[in-house]
């Protein structure tokens, strides 16, 4: 088990030990891909409609250096919602890593839009 912090909360939903275990197991994939994650917060909630079917929503918040990543996934099955949320967070982390690599490889000069004297480097 990773030493990173995973916070799981339930809104209108009782959290069982098996739900917590499943979320932590699936979240391990995120910590393997990105070691700089500070904290992962997962909110599991249910919305009761006028019909007989409930809608389950899984929201994930990754706190990382830079802007936080927030995703949400909903479906008629709580486990599907958790899988979808983890997959979306995984794609966001991979995209962020890929963009950081591209920025490192493509270095370019910055022009300052001011009337400053140009200094030649000897």
PDB file of C-alpha atoms in Angstrom:
ATOM      1  CA  UNK A   1       0.000   0.000   0.000  1.00  0.00           C
ATOM      2  CA  UNK A   2       1.266   3.434  -0.880  1.00  0.00           C
ATOM      3  CA  UNK A   3       1.821   6.009   1.871  1.00  0.00           C
ATOM      4  CA  UNK A   4      -0.083   8.656  -0.081  1.00  0.00           C
ATOM      5  CA  UNK A   5      -3.280   9.967   1.404  1.00  0.00           C
ATOM      6  CA  UNK A   6      -6.612   8.771   0.010  1.00  0.00           C
ATOM      7  CA  UNK A   7      -9.727  10.392   1.485  1.00  0.00           C
ATOM      8  CA  UNK A   8     -13.021   8.663   0.758  1.00  0.00           C
ATOM      9  CA  UNK A   9     -16.357  10.204   1.669  1.00  0.00           C
ATOM     10  CA  UNK A  10     -19.957   9.268   1.000  1.00  0.00           C
ATOM     11  CA  UNK A  11     -22.869  11.613   0.334  1.00  0.00           C
ATOM     12  CA  UNK A  12     -26.283  10.018   0.998  1.00  0.00           C
ATOM     13  CA  UNK A  13     -24.428   6.712   0.957  1.00  0.00           C
ATOM     14  CA  UNK A  14     -23.026   4.407   3.627  1.00  0.00           C
ATOM     15  CA  UNK A  15     -19.394   3.490   2.970  1.00  0.00           C
ATOM     16  CA  UNK A  16     -18.609  -0.156   3.563  1.00  0.00           C
ATOM     17  CA  UNK A  17     -15.164  -1.613   4.087  1.00  0.00           C
ATOM     18  CA  UNK A  18     -15.348  -3.314   0.685  1.00  0.00           C
ATOM     19  CA  UNK A  19     -16.120   0.014  -1.056  1.00  0.00           C
ATOM     20  CA  UNK A  20     -13.163   1.671   0.657  1.00  0.00           C
ATOM     21  CA  UNK A  21     -10.903  -1.248  -0.235  1.00  0.00           C
ATOM     22  CA  UNK A  22     -11.945  -1.198  -3.900  1.00  0.00           C
ATOM     23  CA  UNK A  23     -11.384   2.544  -4.214  1.00  0.00           C
ATOM     24  CA  UNK A  24      -7.931   2.270  -2.619  1.00  0.00           C
ATOM     25  CA  UNK A  25      -6.949  -0.667  -4.851  1.00  0.00           C
ATOM     26  CA  UNK A  26      -8.007   1.159  -7.994  1.00  0.00           C
ATOM     27  CA  UNK A  27      -6.332   4.388  -6.847  1.00  0.00           C
ATOM     28  CA  UNK A  28      -2.985   2.595  -6.594  1.00  0.00           C
ATOM     29  CA  UNK A  29      -2.810   2.757 -10.399  1.00  0.00           C
ATOM     30  CA  UNK A  30      -2.802   6.560 -10.187  1.00  0.00           C
ATOM     31  CA  UNK A  31      -0.009   6.658  -7.605  1.00  0.00           C
ATOM     32  CA  UNK A  32       2.112   4.314  -9.737  1.00  0.00           C
ATOM     33  CA  UNK A  33       1.850   6.624 -12.766  1.00  0.00           C
ATOM     34  CA  UNK A  34       2.509   9.856 -10.862  1.00  0.00           C
ATOM     35  CA  UNK A  35       4.540   9.883  -7.663  1.00  0.00           C
ATOM     36  CA  UNK A  36       4.042  13.615  -7.035  1.00  0.00           C
ATOM     37  CA  UNK A  37       0.379  13.282  -6.082  1.00  0.00           C
ATOM     38  CA  UNK A  38      -0.142  14.901  -2.695  1.00  0.00           C
ATOM     39  CA  UNK A  39      -3.658  13.717  -1.952  1.00  0.00           C
ATOM     40  CA  UNK A  40      -6.598  12.006  -3.638  1.00  0.00           C
ATOM     41  CA  UNK A  41     -10.119  12.797  -2.465  1.00  0.00           C
ATOM     42  CA  UNK A  42     -12.979  10.588  -3.659  1.00  0.00           C
ATOM     43  CA  UNK A  43     -16.629  11.468  -3.091  1.00  0.00           C
ATOM     44  CA  UNK A  44     -19.225   8.779  -3.715  1.00  0.00           C
ATOM     45  CA  UNK A  45     -22.838   9.864  -3.801  1.00  0.00           C
ATOM     46  CA  UNK A  46     -26.238   8.696  -4.892  1.00  0.00           C
ATOM     47  CA  UNK A  47     -29.150  10.657  -6.327  1.00  0.00           C
ATOM     48  CA  UNK A  48     -32.613   9.180  -6.069  1.00  0.00           C
ATOM     49  CA  UNK A  49     -34.804  10.074  -9.010  1.00  0.00           C
ATOM     50  CA  UNK A  50     -38.565   9.976  -9.096  1.00  0.00           C
ATOM     51  CA  UNK A  51     -38.238   6.627 -10.868  1.00  0.00           C
ATOM     52  CA  UNK A  52     -37.037   3.458  -9.213  1.00  0.00           C
ATOM     53  CA  UNK A  53     -33.473   3.689 -10.489  1.00  0.00           C
ATOM     54  CA  UNK A  54     -30.718   5.451  -8.538  1.00  0.00           C
ATOM     55  CA  UNK A  55     -27.834   7.340 -10.119  1.00  0.00           C
ATOM     56  CA  UNK A  56     -24.397   6.902  -8.570  1.00  0.00           C
ATOM     57  CA  UNK A  57     -21.792   9.640  -8.932  1.00  0.00           C
ATOM     58  CA  UNK A  58     -18.070   9.282  -8.231  1.00  0.00           C
ATOM     59  CA  UNK A  59     -16.038  12.494  -8.006  1.00  0.00           C
ATOM     60  CA  UNK A  60     -12.260  12.496  -7.840  1.00  0.00           C
ATOM     61  CA  UNK A  61      -9.988  15.371  -6.807  1.00  0.00           C
ATOM     62  CA  UNK A  62      -6.229  15.009  -7.220  1.00  0.00           C
ATOM     63  CA  UNK A  63      -4.125  17.535  -5.354  1.00  0.00           C
ATOM     64  CA  UNK A  64      -0.808  17.871  -7.143  1.00  0.00           C
ATOM     65  CA  UNK A  65       1.766  20.595  -7.752  1.00  0.00           C
ATOM     66  CA  UNK A  66      -0.011  22.907 -10.146  1.00  0.00           C
ATOM     67  CA  UNK A  67      -3.741  23.110 -10.745  1.00  0.00           C
ATOM     68  CA  UNK A  68      -5.805  20.361  -9.114  1.00  0.00           C
ATOM     69  CA  UNK A  69      -7.469  17.736 -11.290  1.00  0.00           C
ATOM     70  CA  UNK A  70     -11.182  17.234 -10.771  1.00  0.00           C
ATOM     71  CA  UNK A  71     -13.345  14.692 -12.609  1.00  0.00           C
ATOM     72  CA  UNK A  72     -16.774  13.203 -12.160  1.00  0.00           C
ATOM     73  CA  UNK A  73     -18.469  10.113 -13.551  1.00  0.00           C
ATOM     74  CA  UNK A  74     -22.028   8.901 -13.115  1.00  0.00           C
ATOM     75  CA  UNK A  75     -23.872   5.729 -14.000  1.00  0.00           C
ATOM     76  CA  UNK A  76     -26.529   3.377 -12.674  1.00  0.00           C
ATOM     77  CA  UNK A  77     -23.878   1.200 -10.967  1.00  0.00           C
ATOM     78  CA  UNK A  78     -21.533   2.529  -8.280  1.00  0.00           C
ATOM     79  CA  UNK A  79     -18.641   0.288  -9.344  1.00  0.00           C
ATOM     80  CA  UNK A  80     -18.925   1.481 -12.959  1.00  0.00           C
ATOM     81  CA  UNK A  81     -18.817   5.067 -11.712  1.00  0.00           C
ATOM     82  CA  UNK A  82     -15.672   4.362  -9.691  1.00  0.00           C
ATOM     83  CA  UNK A  83     -13.995   2.687 -12.695  1.00  0.00           C
ATOM     84  CA  UNK A  84     -14.938   5.573 -14.982  1.00  0.00           C
ATOM     85  CA  UNK A  85     -13.661   8.177 -12.518  1.00  0.00           C
ATOM     86  CA  UNK A  86     -10.330   6.374 -12.065  1.00  0.00           C
ATOM     87  CA  UNK A  87      -9.926   6.020 -15.852  1.00  0.00           C
ATOM     88  CA  UNK A  88     -10.621   9.734 -16.382  1.00  0.00           C
ATOM     89  CA  UNK A  89      -8.094  10.705 -13.704  1.00  0.00           C
ATOM     90  CA  UNK A  90      -5.550   8.330 -15.244  1.00  0.00           C
ATOM     91  CA  UNK A  91      -6.017   9.912 -18.681  1.00  0.00           C
ATOM     92  CA  UNK A  92      -5.619  13.399 -17.196  1.00  0.00           C
ATOM     93  CA  UNK A  93      -2.392  12.405 -15.446  1.00  0.00           C
ATOM     94  CA  UNK A  94      -0.987  10.844 -18.624  1.00  0.00           C
ATOM     95  CA  UNK A  95      -1.927  13.918 -20.668  1.00  0.00           C
ATOM     96  CA  UNK A  96      -0.265  16.191 -18.116  1.00  0.00           C
ATOM     97  CA  UNK A  97       2.930  14.111 -18.176  1.00  0.00           C
ATOM     98  CA  UNK A  98       2.971  14.062 -21.983  1.00  0.00           C
ATOM     99  CA  UNK A  99       2.502  17.841 -22.185  1.00  0.00           C
ATOM    100  CA  UNK A 100       5.298  18.411 -19.675  1.00  0.00           C
ATOM    101  CA  UNK A 101       7.650  16.284 -21.813  1.00  0.00           C
ATOM    102  CA  UNK A 102       6.736  18.265 -24.915  1.00  0.00           C
ATOM    103  CA  UNK A 103       7.375  21.551 -23.107  1.00  0.00           C
ATOM    104  CA  UNK A 104      10.806  20.335 -21.956  1.00  0.00           C
ATOM    105  CA  UNK A 105      11.825  19.312 -25.478  1.00  0.00           C
ATOM    106  CA  UNK A 106      10.592  22.418 -27.287  1.00  0.00           C
ATOM    107  CA  UNK A 107      12.489  25.241 -25.648  1.00  0.00           C
ATOM    108  CA  UNK A 108      11.885  28.633 -27.127  1.00  0.00           C
ATOM    109  CA  UNK A 109      12.900  32.172 -26.344  1.00  0.00           C
ATOM    110  CA  UNK A 110      10.556  34.617 -24.746  1.00  0.00           C
ATOM    111  CA  UNK A 111      10.091  38.065 -26.216  1.00  0.00           C
ATOM    112  CA  UNK A 112       9.347  40.792 -23.728  1.00  0.00           C
ATOM    113  CA  UNK A 113       7.084  43.451 -25.260  1.00  0.00           C
ATOM    114  CA  UNK A 114       8.949  46.415 -23.827  1.00  0.00           C
ATOM    115  CA  UNK A 115      11.429  48.970 -25.053  1.00  0.00           C
ATOM    116  CA  UNK A 116      14.400  47.568 -23.177  1.00  0.00           C
ATOM    117  CA  UNK A 117      17.884  47.793 -24.606  1.00  0.00           C
ATOM    118  CA  UNK A 118      19.118  44.545 -26.099  1.00  0.00           C
ATOM    119  CA  UNK A 119      22.195  43.152 -24.408  1.00  0.00           C
ATOM    120  CA  UNK A 120      24.620  41.064 -26.430  1.00  0.00           C
ATOM    121  CA  UNK A 121      26.138  38.075 -24.712  1.00  0.00           C
ATOM    122  CA  UNK A 122      29.906  37.912 -25.106  1.00  0.00           C
TER     123      UNK A 122
END
